[in-house]
Amino acid sequence: MISISEEEQDALQEIMNISMGQAADALARLIQTKVALSVPAIESLSPVAFQGILEGLKSSWSARQSFVGSIRGEVITSIQKEGCEALADIMDFDLPLDKAATEELVLEVTNILSGACLQGFTSQLELTTQLNMPSFYYPENAAQNIDWSSILVIEVDFKIEHMKFDARVLIGLSEGSIEQALIPIRALLEG
């Protein structure tokens, strides 16, 4: 597995904090409600350990988006099932949500959060990526084909005050992408 120094991890965490803040702001503007977020957690994992995290998303609605460019990986957004109805109400969806409306809501929130997170991250590091369209994701039905030997996972939780909304955004970077992301971080640290 790839190792990053404590200084590099701190810099990466600060960059992600700014990016995730932009994502929280984008969601807050949409729903006109304050969105709180956790400090980004960063961890280097094996594909098996990453698969374990994905299997833990079974109590949530999830969507995934792959991205390619100077770095590549996956963004997975999961929203606790009980928070979807409250969010849907704020976003003027018809309640109760049927399967199609649930998927539409999850994909819309995913696009907002993962798009803002990834765009903020890559623009700060002057990297280029293209985020593919999100797709609804059922962890219990999906066979993973992650062929990376090491994955850097960046995780942030989003919460909305006064409702039971809890979302997690996981950004998984492939091993070669981790090295690419560390190049500008190391240049910043040396400069």
Short mmCIF file of C-alpha atoms in Angstrom, two decimals:
data_model
loop_
_atom_site.label_atom_id
_atom_site.label_comp_id
_atom_site.label_asym_id
_atom_site.label_seq_id
_atom_site.Cartn_x
_atom_site.Cartn_y
_atom_site.Cartn_z
CA MET A 1 0.00 0.00 0.00
CA ILE A 2 1.12 3.53 -0.67
CA SER A 3 2.33 5.57 2.27
CA ILE A 4 1.97 9.31 2.64
CA SER A 5 3.72 11.38 5.26
CA GLU A 6 1.84 13.07 8.08
CA GLU A 7 2.62 16.46 6.52
CA GLU A 8 1.25 15.32 3.13
CA GLN A 9 -1.84 13.89 4.80
CA ASP A 10 -2.44 17.17 6.67
CA ALA A 11 -2.13 19.14 3.41
CA LEU A 12 -4.44 16.73 1.61
CA GLN A 13 -6.93 16.96 4.47
CA GLU A 14 -6.93 20.77 4.30
CA ILE A 15 -7.43 20.73 0.52
CA MET A 16 -10.32 18.27 0.92
CA ASN A 17 -11.80 20.35 3.74
CA ILE A 18 -12.05 23.32 1.38
CA SER A 19 -13.49 21.14 -1.39
CA MET A 20 -16.05 19.49 0.87
CA GLY A 21 -16.99 22.91 2.24
CA GLN A 22 -17.83 23.95 -1.32
CA ALA A 23 -19.99 20.84 -1.66
CA ALA A 24 -21.81 21.54 1.62
CA ASP A 25 -22.40 25.13 0.47
CA ALA A 26 -23.83 23.96 -2.87
CA LEU A 27 -26.28 21.63 -1.10
CA ALA A 28 -27.18 24.30 1.50
CA ARG A 29 -28.02 26.78 -1.28
CA LEU A 30 -30.27 24.22 -2.96
CA ILE A 31 -32.25 23.37 0.16
CA GLN A 32 -31.93 26.71 1.99
CA THR A 33 -30.73 24.95 5.16
CA LYS A 34 -27.37 24.82 6.90
CA VAL A 35 -25.27 21.73 6.12
CA ALA A 36 -22.57 20.64 8.57
CA LEU A 37 -19.64 18.44 7.60
CA SER A 38 -17.06 16.35 9.37
CA VAL A 39 -13.31 16.74 9.09
CA PRO A 40 -12.17 14.64 6.11
CA ALA A 41 -10.84 11.22 7.08
CA ILE A 42 -8.04 9.95 4.85
CA GLU A 43 -6.92 6.34 4.81
CA SER A 44 -4.89 4.08 2.54
CA LEU A 45 -6.72 0.78 2.03
CA SER A 46 -6.43 -2.49 0.17
CA PRO A 47 -9.17 -3.31 -2.35
CA VAL A 48 -10.56 -5.89 0.12
CA ALA A 49 -10.83 -3.29 2.91
CA PHE A 50 -12.44 -0.82 0.47
CA GLN A 51 -14.95 -3.50 -0.50
CA GLY A 52 -15.75 -3.89 3.21
CA ILE A 53 -16.59 -0.18 3.42
CA LEU A 54 -18.85 -0.48 0.37
CA GLU A 55 -20.68 -3.44 1.90
CA GLY A 56 -21.33 -1.30 4.98
CA LEU A 57 -23.48 1.04 2.88
CA LYS A 58 -26.41 -1.40 2.77
CA SER A 59 -28.55 0.74 5.11
CA SER A 60 -28.18 3.71 2.77
CA TRP A 61 -29.16 4.69 -0.74
CA SER A 62 -25.96 5.02 -2.75
CA ALA A 63 -24.73 6.25 -6.08
CA ARG A 64 -21.32 6.01 -7.66
CA GLN A 65 -19.47 8.08 -10.20
CA SER A 66 -16.19 7.23 -11.79
CA PHE A 67 -13.77 9.89 -12.93
CA VAL A 68 -10.86 9.91 -15.33
CA GLY A 69 -8.16 12.39 -16.28
CA SER A 70 -4.87 13.20 -14.59
CA ILE A 71 -6.26 11.19 -11.68
CA ARG A 72 -8.86 8.44 -11.74
CA GLY A 73 -11.08 6.78 -9.23
CA GLU A 74 -14.59 6.52 -7.87
CA VAL A 75 -16.81 8.85 -5.88
CA ILE A 76 -19.48 7.04 -3.88
CA THR A 77 -22.20 9.02 -2.15
CA SER A 78 -24.47 7.32 0.36
CA ILE A 79 -27.53 8.84 1.98
CA GLN A 80 -29.23 7.24 4.96
CA LYS A 81 -32.62 5.95 3.86
CA GLU A 82 -34.54 7.69 6.66
CA GLY A 83 -33.11 11.08 5.68
CA CYS A 84 -34.23 10.85 2.06
CA GLU A 85 -37.90 11.57 2.82
CA ALA A 86 -37.04 14.73 4.79
CA LEU A 87 -34.73 15.95 2.06
CA ALA A 88 -37.29 15.07 -0.62
CA ASP A 89 -39.89 17.17 1.19
CA ILE A 90 -37.57 20.22 1.20
CA MET A 91 -36.79 19.66 -2.49
CA ASP A 92 -40.51 19.50 -3.40
CA PHE A 93 -40.62 15.83 -4.37
CA ASP A 94 -43.97 14.05 -4.08
CA LEU A 95 -44.14 11.96 -0.92
CA PRO A 96 -43.94 9.13 -0.20
CA LEU A 97 -41.04 8.53 -2.55
CA ASP A 98 -41.40 5.71 -5.04
CA LYS A 99 -38.36 3.87 -6.43
CA ALA A 100 -37.92 6.22 -9.43
CA ALA A 101 -38.18 9.38 -7.28
CA THR A 102 -35.76 7.93 -4.71
CA GLU A 103 -33.20 7.23 -7.43
CA GLU A 104 -33.72 10.70 -8.93
CA LEU A 105 -33.19 12.35 -5.52
CA VAL A 106 -30.07 10.30 -4.73
CA LEU A 107 -28.57 10.96 -8.16
CA GLU A 108 -29.27 14.71 -7.91
CA VAL A 109 -27.68 14.99 -4.46
CA THR A 110 -24.76 12.83 -5.62
CA ASN A 111 -24.14 15.07 -8.61
CA ILE A 112 -24.10 18.15 -6.36
CA LEU A 113 -21.86 16.73 -3.63
CA SER A 114 -19.42 14.67 -5.68
CA GLY A 115 -19.17 17.26 -8.45
CA ALA A 116 -18.32 20.07 -6.03
CA CYS A 117 -15.94 17.87 -3.99
CA LEU A 118 -13.98 16.61 -6.97
CA GLN A 119 -13.95 19.97 -8.78
CA GLY A 120 -12.68 21.77 -5.67
CA PHE A 121 -10.03 19.13 -5.07
CA THR A 122 -8.70 19.01 -8.63
CA SER A 123 -8.78 22.78 -9.20
CA GLN A 124 -6.69 23.42 -6.06
CA LEU A 125 -4.10 20.91 -7.27
CA GLU A 126 -4.34 22.03 -10.91
CA LEU A 127 -5.34 18.54 -12.05
CA THR A 128 -7.86 17.72 -14.73
CA THR A 129 -10.65 15.19 -14.39
CA GLN A 130 -13.89 14.32 -16.04
CA LEU A 131 -16.65 13.07 -13.77
CA ASN A 132 -18.97 10.56 -15.41
CA MET A 133 -22.72 10.55 -14.82
CA PRO A 134 -23.76 8.99 -11.50
CA SER A 135 -25.50 5.66 -11.39
CA PHE A 136 -27.61 4.23 -8.60
CA TYR A 137 -25.62 1.67 -6.68
CA TYR A 138 -26.77 -1.37 -4.72
CA PRO A 139 -23.75 -2.59 -2.70
CA GLU A 140 -25.38 -5.96 -2.02
CA ASN A 141 -25.89 -6.65 -5.76
CA ALA A 142 -22.65 -5.28 -7.16
CA ALA A 143 -19.62 -7.41 -7.79
CA GLN A 144 -16.64 -5.12 -7.49
CA ASN A 145 -13.84 -5.28 -9.99
CA ILE A 146 -11.33 -3.01 -8.32
CA ASP A 147 -7.97 -3.88 -9.81
CA TRP A 148 -5.95 -1.35 -7.85
CA SER A 149 -3.36 -2.62 -5.41
CA SER A 150 -3.88 0.37 -3.11
CA ILE A 151 -6.69 2.87 -2.68
CA LEU A 152 -6.61 6.21 -0.90
CA VAL A 153 -10.06 6.83 0.55
CA ILE A 154 -11.15 10.31 1.53
CA GLU A 155 -14.38 10.29 3.53
CA VAL A 156 -16.59 13.13 4.73
CA ASP A 157 -19.98 13.06 6.44
CA PHE A 158 -22.60 15.71 5.67
CA LYS A 159 -25.44 16.42 8.11
CA ILE A 160 -28.40 18.77 7.88
CA GLU A 161 -29.47 20.43 11.09
CA HIS A 162 -33.03 19.81 12.28
CA MET A 163 -33.53 16.63 10.24
CA LYS A 164 -32.26 13.08 10.13
CA PHE A 165 -30.18 13.62 7.01
CA ASP A 166 -26.77 12.02 6.95
CA ALA A 167 -24.71 11.54 3.80
CA ARG A 168 -21.20 10.19 3.28
CA VAL A 169 -18.98 10.96 0.35
CA LEU A 170 -16.13 8.54 -0.32
CA ILE A 171 -13.52 9.40 -2.91
CA GLY A 172 -11.34 6.45 -3.84
CA LEU A 173 -8.14 7.24 -5.74
CA SER A 174 -6.21 4.52 -7.53
CA GLU A 175 -2.55 4.02 -6.63
CA GLY A 176 -1.18 5.87 -9.68
CA SER A 177 -3.62 8.72 -9.02
CA ILE A 178 -2.43 9.03 -5.44
CA GLU A 179 1.10 9.63 -6.76
CA GLN A 180 -0.23 12.21 -9.26
CA ALA A 181 -2.13 14.07 -6.52
CA LEU A 182 0.95 14.09 -4.27
CA ILE A 183 3.15 15.83 -6.88
CA PRO A 184 1.51 19.30 -6.49
CA ILE A 185 1.06 18.72 -2.73
CA ARG A 186 4.78 18.05 -2.32
CA ALA A 187 5.57 21.13 -4.44
CA LEU A 188 3.35 23.23 -2.14
CA LEU A 189 5.02 21.83 0.95
CA GLU A 190 8.52 22.48 -0.42
CA GLY A 191 7.66 26.00 -1.64
#
